[in-house]
Short mmCIF file of C-alpha atoms and ligand atoms in Angstrom, two decimals:
data_model
loop_
_atom_site.label_atom_id
_atom_site.label_comp_id
_atom_site.label_asym_id
_atom_site.label_seq_id
_atom_site.Cartn_x
_atom_site.Cartn_y
_atom_site.Cartn_z
CA UNK A 16 43.49 -79.02 106.41
CA UNK A 17 40.49 -78.17 104.26
CA UNK A 18 39.06 -74.78 103.45
CA UNK A 19 36.42 -75.37 106.11
CA UNK A 20 39.00 -75.71 108.88
CA UNK A 21 40.62 -72.40 108.06
CA UNK A 22 39.71 -69.74 110.60
CA UNK A 23 37.86 -66.90 108.89
CA UNK A 24 40.32 -64.17 108.15
CA UNK A 25 39.20 -60.73 109.34
CA UNK A 26 41.57 -58.37 107.52
CA UNK A 27 40.56 -55.43 109.66
CA UNK A 28 43.98 -54.66 111.01
CA UNK A 29 45.73 -55.43 107.71
CA UNK A 30 43.31 -53.25 105.80
CA UNK A 31 44.39 -50.26 107.80
CA UNK A 32 48.04 -50.94 107.03
CA UNK A 33 47.54 -52.28 103.52
CA UNK A 34 44.61 -50.39 102.06
CA UNK A 35 44.90 -52.04 98.63
CA UNK A 36 44.49 -55.64 99.72
CA UNK A 37 41.63 -57.34 97.92
CA UNK A 38 38.55 -58.30 99.90
CA UNK A 39 38.91 -61.93 98.93
CA UNK A 40 39.63 -63.98 102.02
CA UNK A 41 42.43 -66.49 102.22
CA UNK A 42 39.80 -69.21 102.65
CA UNK A 43 38.34 -68.28 99.25
CA UNK A 44 41.77 -68.50 97.69
CA UNK A 45 42.33 -71.88 99.23
CA UNK A 46 39.10 -73.25 97.80
CA UNK A 47 40.28 -72.30 94.32
CA UNK A 48 43.61 -74.09 94.74
CA UNK A 49 41.92 -77.09 96.33
CA UNK A 50 39.92 -77.64 93.20
CA UNK A 51 43.03 -77.24 91.03
CA UNK A 52 45.30 -79.60 92.95
CA UNK A 53 42.93 -82.28 94.27
CA UNK A 54 42.89 -85.68 92.55
CA UNK A 55 39.71 -87.71 92.92
CA UNK A 56 39.91 -91.53 93.11
CA UNK A 57 38.11 -91.72 89.77
CA UNK A 58 40.68 -89.50 88.08
CA UNK A 59 43.46 -91.55 89.66
CA UNK A 60 42.04 -94.77 88.24
CA UNK A 61 41.96 -93.23 84.77
CA UNK A 62 45.60 -92.26 85.13
CA UNK A 63 46.50 -95.78 86.29
CA UNK A 64 44.85 -97.33 83.21
CA UNK A 65 46.71 -95.06 80.82
CA UNK A 66 49.93 -95.61 82.75
CA UNK A 67 49.64 -99.38 82.55
CA UNK A 68 49.14 -99.24 78.80
CA UNK A 69 52.20 -97.00 78.46
CA UNK A 70 54.35 -99.42 80.46
CA UNK A 71 53.32 -102.28 78.17
CA UNK A 72 54.07 -100.24 75.09
CA UNK A 73 57.58 -99.49 76.32
CA UNK A 74 58.34 -103.21 76.57
CA UNK A 75 57.29 -103.79 72.94
CA UNK A 76 59.75 -101.58 71.11
CA UNK A 77 62.64 -99.21 71.55
CA UNK A 78 62.20 -95.44 71.36
CA UNK A 79 58.92 -95.23 73.31
CA UNK A 80 58.32 -92.21 75.55
CA UNK A 81 58.48 -94.33 78.70
CA UNK A 82 61.45 -96.41 77.61
CA UNK A 83 61.13 -99.42 79.99
CA UNK A 84 64.86 -100.06 79.89
CA UNK A 85 66.19 -103.63 80.11
CA UNK A 86 68.97 -103.45 82.72
CA UNK A 87 70.77 -106.79 82.28
CA UNK A 88 70.34 -107.39 86.00
CA UNK A 89 69.14 -110.99 85.87
CA UNK A 90 66.84 -111.96 88.69
CA UNK A 91 67.06 -111.41 92.44
CA UNK A 92 70.20 -111.49 94.55
CA UNK A 93 70.69 -114.62 96.65
CA UNK A 94 71.51 -112.64 99.80
CA UNK A 95 74.78 -114.55 100.03
CA UNK A 96 76.79 -112.19 97.78
CA UNK A 97 80.05 -111.19 99.50
CA UNK A 98 83.18 -109.09 98.87
CA UNK A 99 84.29 -105.44 98.74
CA UNK A 100 83.03 -103.21 95.99
CA UNK A 101 83.23 -99.55 95.18
CA UNK A 102 80.10 -97.68 94.20
CA UNK A 103 79.94 -94.29 92.59
CA UNK A 104 76.59 -92.57 92.75
CA UNK A 105 75.79 -89.63 90.49
CA UNK A 106 72.28 -88.65 91.56
CA UNK A 107 70.47 -85.34 91.23
CA UNK A 108 72.16 -83.35 93.97
CA UNK A 109 75.31 -85.10 95.16
CA UNK A 110 78.15 -87.25 93.98
CA UNK A 111 78.87 -90.04 96.43
CA UNK A 112 81.71 -92.54 96.57
CA UNK A 113 81.16 -95.64 98.69
CA UNK A 114 83.12 -98.68 99.70
CA UNK A 115 80.63 -101.45 100.38
CA UNK A 116 81.62 -104.65 102.15
CA UNK A 117 79.00 -107.31 101.48
CA UNK A 118 79.11 -109.84 104.26
CA UNK A 119 76.48 -112.28 102.93
CA UNK A 120 73.32 -113.21 104.81
CA UNK A 121 71.78 -109.85 103.82
CA UNK A 122 74.43 -107.92 105.80
CA UNK A 123 76.86 -105.20 104.74
CA UNK A 124 79.08 -102.35 105.92
CA UNK A 125 79.57 -99.09 104.11
CA UNK A 126 82.10 -96.21 104.17
CA UNK A 127 81.34 -93.16 102.06
CA UNK A 128 82.22 -89.61 101.05
CA UNK A 129 79.76 -87.11 99.58
CA UNK A 130 80.38 -84.10 97.34
CA UNK A 131 77.72 -81.53 96.51
CA UNK A 132 77.50 -80.71 92.80
CA UNK A 133 77.39 -77.03 91.93
CA UNK A 134 74.89 -75.70 89.36
CA UNK A 135 77.83 -74.94 87.02
CA UNK A 136 79.01 -78.54 87.21
CA UNK A 137 75.61 -79.68 86.00
CA UNK A 138 75.90 -77.62 82.82
CA UNK A 139 79.58 -77.78 81.86
CA UNK A 140 81.17 -79.94 79.17
CA UNK A 141 80.34 -83.60 79.89
CA UNK A 142 83.96 -84.69 79.90
CA UNK A 143 84.63 -82.35 82.83
CA UNK A 144 81.83 -83.93 84.85
CA UNK A 145 83.24 -87.42 84.36
CA UNK A 146 86.76 -86.14 85.10
CA UNK A 147 85.41 -84.78 88.38
CA UNK A 148 83.88 -88.20 89.18
CA UNK A 149 87.21 -89.90 88.43
CA UNK A 150 89.16 -87.44 90.59
CA UNK A 151 86.81 -87.90 93.56
CA UNK A 152 87.12 -91.64 93.19
CA UNK A 153 90.90 -91.38 93.09
CA UNK A 154 90.96 -89.32 96.31
CA UNK A 155 88.71 -91.89 97.97
CA UNK A 156 90.81 -94.84 96.81
CA UNK A 157 94.01 -93.12 97.97
CA UNK A 158 92.63 -92.40 101.42
CA UNK A 159 90.63 -95.55 102.16
CA UNK A 160 92.19 -98.29 100.08
CA UNK A 161 95.89 -97.49 100.40
CA UNK A 162 96.33 -100.41 102.80
CA UNK A 163 94.38 -102.93 100.72
CA UNK A 164 96.53 -105.55 99.04
CA UNK A 165 94.96 -105.54 95.61
CA UNK A 166 97.53 -107.97 94.18
CA UNK A 167 97.54 -106.03 90.97
CA UNK A 168 93.81 -106.43 90.46
CA UNK A 169 91.57 -103.49 89.59
CA UNK A 170 88.81 -102.88 92.14
CA UNK A 171 85.32 -103.64 90.81
CA UNK A 172 83.04 -100.61 90.67
CA UNK A 173 79.31 -100.27 90.30
CA UNK A 174 78.39 -96.91 88.75
CA UNK A 175 74.94 -95.64 89.68
CA UNK A 176 74.06 -93.14 87.01
CA UNK A 177 70.48 -92.05 87.63
CA UNK A 178 69.39 -90.71 84.25
CA UNK A 179 67.70 -92.60 81.42
CA UNK A 180 70.27 -94.70 79.56
CA UNK A 181 69.54 -97.25 76.85
CA UNK A 182 71.73 -100.27 77.63
CA UNK A 183 73.14 -102.91 75.27
CA UNK A 184 74.80 -104.74 78.17
CA UNK A 185 75.31 -104.06 81.85
CA UNK A 186 78.50 -102.04 81.51
CA UNK A 187 77.15 -99.80 78.76
CA UNK A 188 74.54 -97.03 78.70
CA UNK A 189 73.73 -94.43 76.08
CA UNK A 190 72.19 -91.37 77.71
CA UNK A 191 68.76 -90.81 76.17
CA UNK A 192 68.30 -87.39 77.75
CA UNK A 193 69.40 -85.50 80.82
CA UNK A 194 66.77 -84.99 83.53
CA UNK A 195 66.62 -83.12 86.87
CA UNK A 196 67.98 -79.91 85.39
CA UNK A 197 71.31 -81.36 84.19
CA UNK A 198 72.45 -80.17 80.79
CA UNK A 199 76.12 -81.17 80.43
CA UNK A 200 77.21 -80.87 76.84
CA UNK A 201 78.11 -83.77 74.57
CA UNK A 202 76.75 -86.54 76.75
CA UNK A 203 73.25 -87.15 75.36
CA UNK A 204 73.49 -89.89 72.75
CA UNK A 205 76.88 -91.06 74.08
CA UNK A 206 77.87 -94.12 76.10
CA UNK A 207 78.42 -92.71 79.59
CA UNK A 208 80.24 -95.86 80.74
CA UNK A 209 82.83 -95.34 77.98
CA UNK A 210 83.14 -91.65 78.84
CA UNK A 211 83.72 -92.49 82.48
CA UNK A 212 86.27 -95.23 81.63
CA UNK A 213 88.13 -92.66 79.59
CA UNK A 214 88.34 -90.32 82.60
CA UNK A 215 89.46 -93.20 84.86
CA UNK A 216 92.30 -93.94 82.45
CA UNK A 217 93.25 -90.27 82.21
CA UNK A 218 93.70 -90.05 86.00
CA UNK A 219 95.11 -93.56 86.33
CA UNK A 220 92.50 -94.79 88.79
CA UNK A 221 92.87 -98.58 89.30
CA UNK A 222 89.20 -99.36 88.88
CA UNK A 223 87.25 -101.73 86.71
CA UNK A 224 83.76 -100.51 85.84
CA UNK A 225 81.69 -103.68 86.27
CA UNK A 226 78.14 -102.41 86.01
CA UNK A 227 76.20 -99.28 85.20
CA UNK A 228 72.87 -99.07 86.98
CA UNK A 229 70.00 -96.76 87.82
CA UNK A 230 69.19 -95.80 91.43
CA UNK A 231 65.78 -97.51 91.19
CA UNK A 232 67.33 -100.81 90.06
CA UNK A 233 69.82 -100.52 92.92
CA UNK A 234 66.97 -99.86 95.35
CA UNK A 235 65.03 -102.85 94.08
CA UNK A 236 68.00 -105.19 94.46
CA UNK A 237 69.42 -103.80 97.73
CA UNK A 238 66.02 -104.02 99.38
CA UNK A 239 65.40 -107.52 98.14
CA UNK A 240 68.80 -108.53 99.56
CA UNK A 241 67.42 -107.80 103.05
CA UNK A 242 63.67 -108.23 102.43
CA UNK A 243 62.61 -110.80 99.80
CA UNK A 244 58.99 -109.50 99.77
CA UNK A 245 60.28 -106.54 97.73
CA UNK A 246 58.91 -106.47 94.20
CA UNK A 247 59.23 -102.82 93.15
CA UNK A 248 61.86 -100.14 93.79
CA UNK A 249 60.89 -96.46 93.62
CA UNK A 250 62.68 -93.16 94.09
CA UNK A 251 60.84 -89.99 95.08
CA UNK A 252 63.64 -87.47 95.38
CA UNK A 253 65.01 -84.76 93.11
CA UNK A 254 63.65 -86.97 90.33
CA UNK A 255 61.17 -89.84 90.38
CA UNK A 256 61.22 -93.29 88.84
CA UNK A 257 60.63 -97.02 89.41
CA UNK A 258 62.11 -100.42 88.62
CA UNK A 259 60.67 -103.93 88.91
CA UNK A 260 61.50 -107.49 87.88
CA UNK A 261 60.01 -108.70 84.58
CA UNK A 262 59.85 -112.09 82.84
CA UNK A 263 62.20 -111.94 79.87
CA UNK A 264 59.47 -113.46 77.68
CA UNK A 265 57.40 -110.33 78.35
CA UNK A 266 60.05 -108.03 76.88
CA UNK A 267 59.47 -108.50 73.13
CA UNK A 268 61.97 -105.81 72.13
CA UNK A 269 64.95 -107.94 73.25
CA UNK A 270 63.75 -111.20 71.72
CA UNK A 271 66.64 -111.09 69.26
CA UNK A 272 69.12 -111.68 72.13
CA UNK A 273 67.93 -115.27 72.48
CA UNK A 274 67.69 -115.10 76.28
CA UNK A 275 65.46 -117.69 78.00
CA UNK A 276 61.80 -116.58 78.12
CA UNK A 277 61.34 -117.80 81.67
CA UNK A 278 64.38 -115.92 82.97
CA UNK A 279 63.94 -112.59 84.74
CA UNK A 280 65.43 -109.16 84.20
CA UNK A 281 64.99 -105.90 86.10
CA UNK A 282 63.35 -103.12 84.11
CA UNK A 283 64.17 -99.48 84.76
CA UNK A 284 60.84 -97.89 83.78
CA UNK A 285 61.94 -94.23 83.60
CA UNK A 286 58.34 -93.42 84.40
CA UNK A 287 59.13 -89.75 84.98
CA UNK A 288 58.58 -89.43 81.23
CA UNK A 289 54.95 -90.61 81.41
CA UNK A 290 52.64 -88.29 79.42
CA UNK A 291 55.56 -86.25 78.03
CA UNK A 292 55.05 -84.40 74.74
CA UNK A 293 51.35 -85.26 74.31
CA UNK A 294 50.12 -84.23 77.79
CA UNK A 295 46.92 -86.25 77.49
CA UNK A 296 46.49 -87.83 80.89
CA UNK A 297 47.91 -85.74 83.72
CA UNK A 298 46.03 -82.85 85.31
CA UNK A 299 48.50 -80.02 84.74
CA UNK A 300 47.76 -76.58 86.20
CA UNK A 301 49.04 -73.41 84.61
CA UNK A 302 51.85 -73.39 87.20
CA UNK A 303 52.97 -76.83 86.03
CA UNK A 304 52.87 -75.70 82.41
CA UNK A 305 54.88 -72.62 83.30
CA UNK A 306 57.57 -74.71 85.04
CA UNK A 307 57.67 -77.10 82.13
CA UNK A 308 57.97 -74.44 79.46
CA UNK A 309 60.67 -72.48 81.25
CA UNK A 310 62.70 -75.61 82.10
CA UNK A 311 65.77 -76.64 80.11
CA UNK A 312 63.71 -79.57 78.77
CA UNK A 313 60.24 -78.34 77.83
CA UNK A 314 57.62 -81.08 77.34
CA UNK A 315 59.86 -83.79 78.80
CA UNK A 316 59.53 -85.62 82.17
CA UNK A 317 55.86 -84.58 82.44
CA UNK A 318 55.07 -86.94 85.33
CA UNK A 319 58.26 -86.10 87.22
CA UNK A 320 57.59 -82.37 87.01
CA UNK A 321 54.35 -82.80 89.02
CA UNK A 322 55.95 -84.98 91.66
CA UNK A 323 59.61 -84.63 92.33
CA UNK A 324 61.43 -82.57 94.90
CA UNK A 325 63.08 -80.48 92.23
CA UNK A 326 59.73 -78.89 91.32
CA UNK A 327 57.31 -78.83 94.27
CA UNK A 328 58.79 -75.73 95.90
CA UNK A 329 58.70 -73.96 92.55
CA UNK A 330 55.00 -74.82 92.03
CA UNK A 331 54.29 -73.29 95.45
CA UNK A 332 56.36 -70.21 94.62
CA UNK A 333 54.49 -69.65 91.35
CA UNK A 334 51.12 -69.73 93.13
CA UNK A 335 52.38 -67.26 95.73
CA UNK A 336 53.79 -64.97 93.02
CA UNK A 337 50.45 -64.99 91.23
CA UNK A 338 48.78 -63.89 94.45
CA UNK A 339 51.35 -61.16 94.88
CA UNK A 340 50.68 -59.97 91.33
CA UNK A 341 46.93 -59.82 91.81
CA UNK A 342 47.37 -57.88 95.06
CA UNK A 343 46.07 -60.57 97.40
CA UNK A 344 49.13 -60.77 99.64
CA UNK A 345 52.26 -58.85 100.64
CA UNK A 346 50.90 -55.50 99.48
CA UNK A 347 53.35 -52.75 100.20
CA UNK A 348 56.19 -55.18 100.91
CA UNK A 349 59.23 -55.73 98.77
CA UNK A 350 58.81 -59.19 97.27
CA UNK A 351 61.78 -59.29 94.89
CA UNK A 352 63.55 -62.06 96.82
CA UNK A 353 60.64 -64.41 96.23
CA UNK A 354 60.42 -63.56 92.56
CA UNK A 355 63.53 -65.46 91.56
CA UNK A 356 62.85 -68.90 90.07
CA UNK A 357 63.63 -71.89 92.30
CA UNK A 358 64.43 -69.82 95.43
CA UNK A 359 61.78 -71.66 97.38
CA UNK A 360 62.98 -75.18 98.06
CA UNK A 361 60.73 -78.19 98.54
CA UNK A 362 62.38 -78.62 101.96
CA UNK A 363 60.52 -75.44 103.00
CA UNK A 364 57.20 -77.08 102.14
CA UNK A 365 58.19 -79.97 104.41
CA UNK A 366 59.04 -77.54 107.19
CA UNK A 367 55.79 -75.61 106.78
CA UNK A 368 53.73 -78.78 106.92
CA UNK A 369 55.62 -79.97 109.99
CA UNK A 370 55.37 -76.67 111.90
CA UNK A 371 54.20 -77.73 115.40
CA UNK A 372 53.25 -74.24 116.71
CA UNK A 373 49.77 -72.67 116.72
CA UNK A 374 51.20 -69.39 115.49
CA UNK A 375 53.08 -71.22 112.72
CA UNK A 376 56.39 -69.80 113.80
CA UNK A 377 58.41 -71.93 111.38
CA UNK A 378 56.46 -70.37 108.53
CA UNK A 379 57.12 -66.92 110.04
CA UNK A 380 60.82 -67.77 110.11
CA UNK A 381 60.97 -68.95 106.51
CA UNK A 382 59.27 -65.88 105.10
CA UNK A 383 61.13 -63.32 107.23
CA UNK A 384 64.54 -64.94 107.16
CA UNK A 385 64.76 -65.98 103.51
CA UNK A 386 62.52 -63.46 101.77
CA UNK A 387 62.25 -60.53 104.18
CA UNK A 388 58.45 -60.77 104.26
CA UNK A 389 55.95 -60.26 107.08
CA UNK A 390 53.00 -62.66 107.18
CA UNK A 391 49.66 -62.69 108.99
CA UNK A 392 48.48 -65.87 110.70
CA UNK A 393 45.75 -66.36 108.09
CA UNK A 394 48.35 -66.14 105.33
CA UNK A 395 50.56 -68.63 107.09
CA UNK A 396 47.67 -71.04 107.50
CA UNK A 397 46.98 -70.63 103.83
CA UNK A 398 50.64 -71.32 102.92
CA UNK A 399 50.67 -74.44 104.98
CA UNK A 400 47.42 -75.64 103.41
CA UNK A 401 48.82 -74.87 99.95
CA UNK A 402 51.98 -76.89 100.70
CA UNK A 403 49.72 -79.71 101.77
CA UNK A 404 47.77 -79.59 98.51
CA UNK A 405 50.93 -79.70 96.41
CA UNK A 406 52.58 -82.41 98.52
CA UNK A 407 49.41 -84.51 98.56
CA UNK A 408 48.97 -84.30 94.80
CA UNK A 409 52.56 -85.51 94.38
CA UNK A 410 51.97 -88.45 96.72
CA UNK A 411 48.70 -89.43 95.03
CA UNK A 412 50.27 -89.31 91.57
CA UNK A 413 53.12 -91.43 92.92
CA UNK A 414 50.50 -93.94 94.07
CA UNK A 415 49.17 -94.02 90.48
CA UNK A 416 52.59 -95.06 89.17
CA UNK A 417 52.97 -97.79 91.80
CA UNK A 418 49.42 -98.98 91.14
CA UNK A 419 50.14 -99.28 87.41
CA UNK A 420 53.03 -101.70 88.05
CA UNK A 421 51.06 -103.60 90.72
CA UNK A 422 48.14 -104.01 88.40
CA UNK A 423 50.27 -104.93 85.38
CA UNK A 424 52.16 -107.57 87.39
CA UNK A 425 49.10 -108.88 89.28
CA UNK A 426 50.58 -108.22 92.74
CA UNK A 427 47.41 -106.90 94.36
CA UNK A 428 45.87 -110.03 95.88
CA UNK A 429 49.05 -111.48 97.27
CA UNK A 430 50.42 -108.06 98.20
CA UNK A 431 54.04 -106.95 98.04
CA UNK A 432 56.57 -104.52 99.45
CA UNK A 433 57.63 -101.49 97.47
CA UNK A 434 61.12 -100.30 98.43
CA UNK A 435 61.07 -96.50 98.41
CA UNK A 436 63.78 -93.92 98.81
CA UNK A 437 64.53 -90.28 98.05
CA UNK A 438 64.19 -87.06 100.02
CA UNK A 439 60.50 -86.64 99.36
CA UNK A 440 59.68 -90.13 100.56
CA UNK A 441 61.94 -90.03 103.59
CA UNK A 442 61.66 -86.39 104.67
CA UNK A 443 58.34 -84.94 103.51
CA UNK A 444 55.88 -85.26 106.42
CA UNK A 445 53.09 -87.71 105.72
CA UNK A 446 54.26 -88.60 102.19
CA UNK A 447 54.25 -92.41 102.71
CA UNK A 448 50.83 -92.27 104.43
CA UNK A 449 49.43 -90.23 101.54
CA UNK A 450 50.79 -92.75 99.02
CA UNK A 451 49.10 -95.54 100.99
CA UNK A 452 45.82 -93.64 101.09
CA UNK A 453 46.17 -93.14 97.34
CA UNK A 454 46.59 -96.90 96.81
CA UNK A 455 43.45 -97.56 98.85
CA UNK A 456 41.55 -94.93 96.84
CA UNK A 457 42.62 -96.68 93.65
CA UNK A 458 42.20 -100.32 94.66
CA UNK A 459 39.78 -100.19 97.59
CA UNK A 460 40.73 -102.01 100.86
CA UNK A 461 43.02 -104.39 98.95
CA UNK A 462 45.29 -101.41 98.35
CA UNK A 463 46.50 -102.05 101.91
CA UNK A 464 48.23 -105.19 100.63
CA UNK A 465 50.78 -102.92 98.97
CA UNK A 466 53.21 -101.59 101.55
CA UNK A 467 55.92 -99.06 100.88
CA UNK A 468 59.01 -99.57 102.97
CA UNK A 469 61.92 -97.19 103.36
CA UNK A 470 64.61 -98.74 101.18
CA UNK A 471 68.16 -99.77 101.80
CA UNK A 472 70.75 -97.56 100.16
CA UNK A 473 70.12 -98.65 96.59
CA UNK A 474 72.61 -96.37 94.90
CA UNK A 475 75.46 -97.57 97.10
CA UNK A 476 74.70 -101.03 98.46
CA UNK A 477 72.48 -101.96 95.51
CA UNK A 478 75.22 -101.00 93.09
CA UNK A 479 77.72 -103.17 94.97
CA UNK A 480 75.35 -106.16 95.05
CA UNK A 481 74.74 -105.83 91.33
CA UNK A 482 78.48 -105.61 90.67
CA UNK A 483 78.86 -108.81 92.72
CA UNK A 484 76.00 -110.54 90.85
CA UNK A 485 77.54 -109.47 87.54
CA UNK A 486 80.98 -110.78 88.46
CA UNK A 487 79.52 -114.11 89.55
CA UNK A 488 77.46 -114.38 86.38
CA UNK A 489 80.43 -113.56 84.16
CA UNK A 490 82.69 -116.02 85.98
CA UNK A 491 80.06 -118.70 85.44
CA UNK A 492 79.98 -117.78 81.74
CA UNK A 493 76.24 -116.93 81.86
CA UNK A 494 75.04 -114.51 79.14
CA UNK A 495 78.64 -113.38 78.55
CA UNK A 496 77.64 -110.70 76.04
CA UNK A 497 75.24 -109.02 78.43
C1 LIG B 3 65.88 -90.06 86.22
C2 LIG B 3 65.88 -91.50 86.68
C3 LIG B 3 66.11 -91.58 88.17
C4 LIG B 3 65.15 -90.66 88.91
C5 LIG B 3 65.40 -90.66 90.41
C6 LIG B 3 64.93 -89.24 87.06
O1 LIG B 3 65.02 -87.90 86.69
O2 LIG B 3 65.53 -89.98 84.88
O3 LIG B 3 66.87 -92.24 86.00
O4 LIG B 3 65.93 -92.90 88.58
O5 LIG B 3 65.26 -89.35 88.44
O6 LIG B 3 66.70 -90.30 90.72
#
């Protein structure tokens, strides 16, 4: 909806009840936020150019802001990988344990258990977090694998650890920095695979950690297993990031390993860090800056903070709080419930945008039920339009990231599939369509050659496939030190 579509808001009735409300109409407010949150195609193209340069830089040397992490996942799966593998997935919100049975021919079966992580668990001593992972795994193994005849062998496990880790080989990963609000102590700078192995030993879990991967790498590989047109894997969820397959010869920073130049390796971009610290390229509003500065990692994950599900609800809340402060809305009502950081979840933005009723009854429900606030129809229309602005900006910035990889790899003419997953991509109304529109705005009609496709379960199935690929590679004695 644009400002023009908004019905003019006569505040007659409200003015009687709320004599201090400003005269400014909701449509006027909306126009202001439209100009703050709208990204023109020209601006998007500028972002894409800077993004592409940053991706190249990250491949040159270690320690760059966007670290372009070599994953030691060599090339695409064959689709014929088989066997049973465990996968442990530590994402942004849940811990998941999966048993994946790869049946070859692009087919699989999966059994899984999910645990929600509490806010305390995300901040406690790192060792406790890995102990928790090991205990959940043990419970799972005891209940689902008790009847398996393991013949003394440890079960292979793929660990999906979706935070930036610098890897020296596939079963190693030094955490560069926590993202997504995690802050567990004594993990940054340490090898998380070693920490997890230590916990597995402590609780005597009969598991062999085969590979440590990122959710984007898992998404890339799992989707390619079933759809070989896949070239890029992206996650738009609590965090955001992408992975793609690169020629080893184009990764100068690992030249010393003596790997064949014409071989291929997946790169975990960690693009959420784009424009961190310098803040030169992205159009940040004062709400974005506020979120950044009051986060546990100021100046970091600059791109992610404008896009991911962890932050969109909070951006919305900050705009609404500003309007409360300047007396534009909720005059005379008690707004304290809405004044607490992060109380407004991105899922509410999805619900507001999807509200099918003329009266916007879902929006009524959200504001009365969760925050004890009465709204007028004009306010509700404004809230929905504001959600749309914030959600659309996130989708268009996401398109910029995808476009940077497409352009860098020369995929535009031939076209390719981009495997996408995460709550924003799969649950936010219209998000995929807005990404596609963004790609067309950047590339013109050829942008339609780039399709995003809802991905297979990368963190579970992808992790299992990569564990299988790694086992096969090791058994064949290929790159044994990787
Ligand atoms: C992490 C990435 C991850 C992404 C999506 C980001 O915060 O740094 O490793 O892939 O979230 O889960």
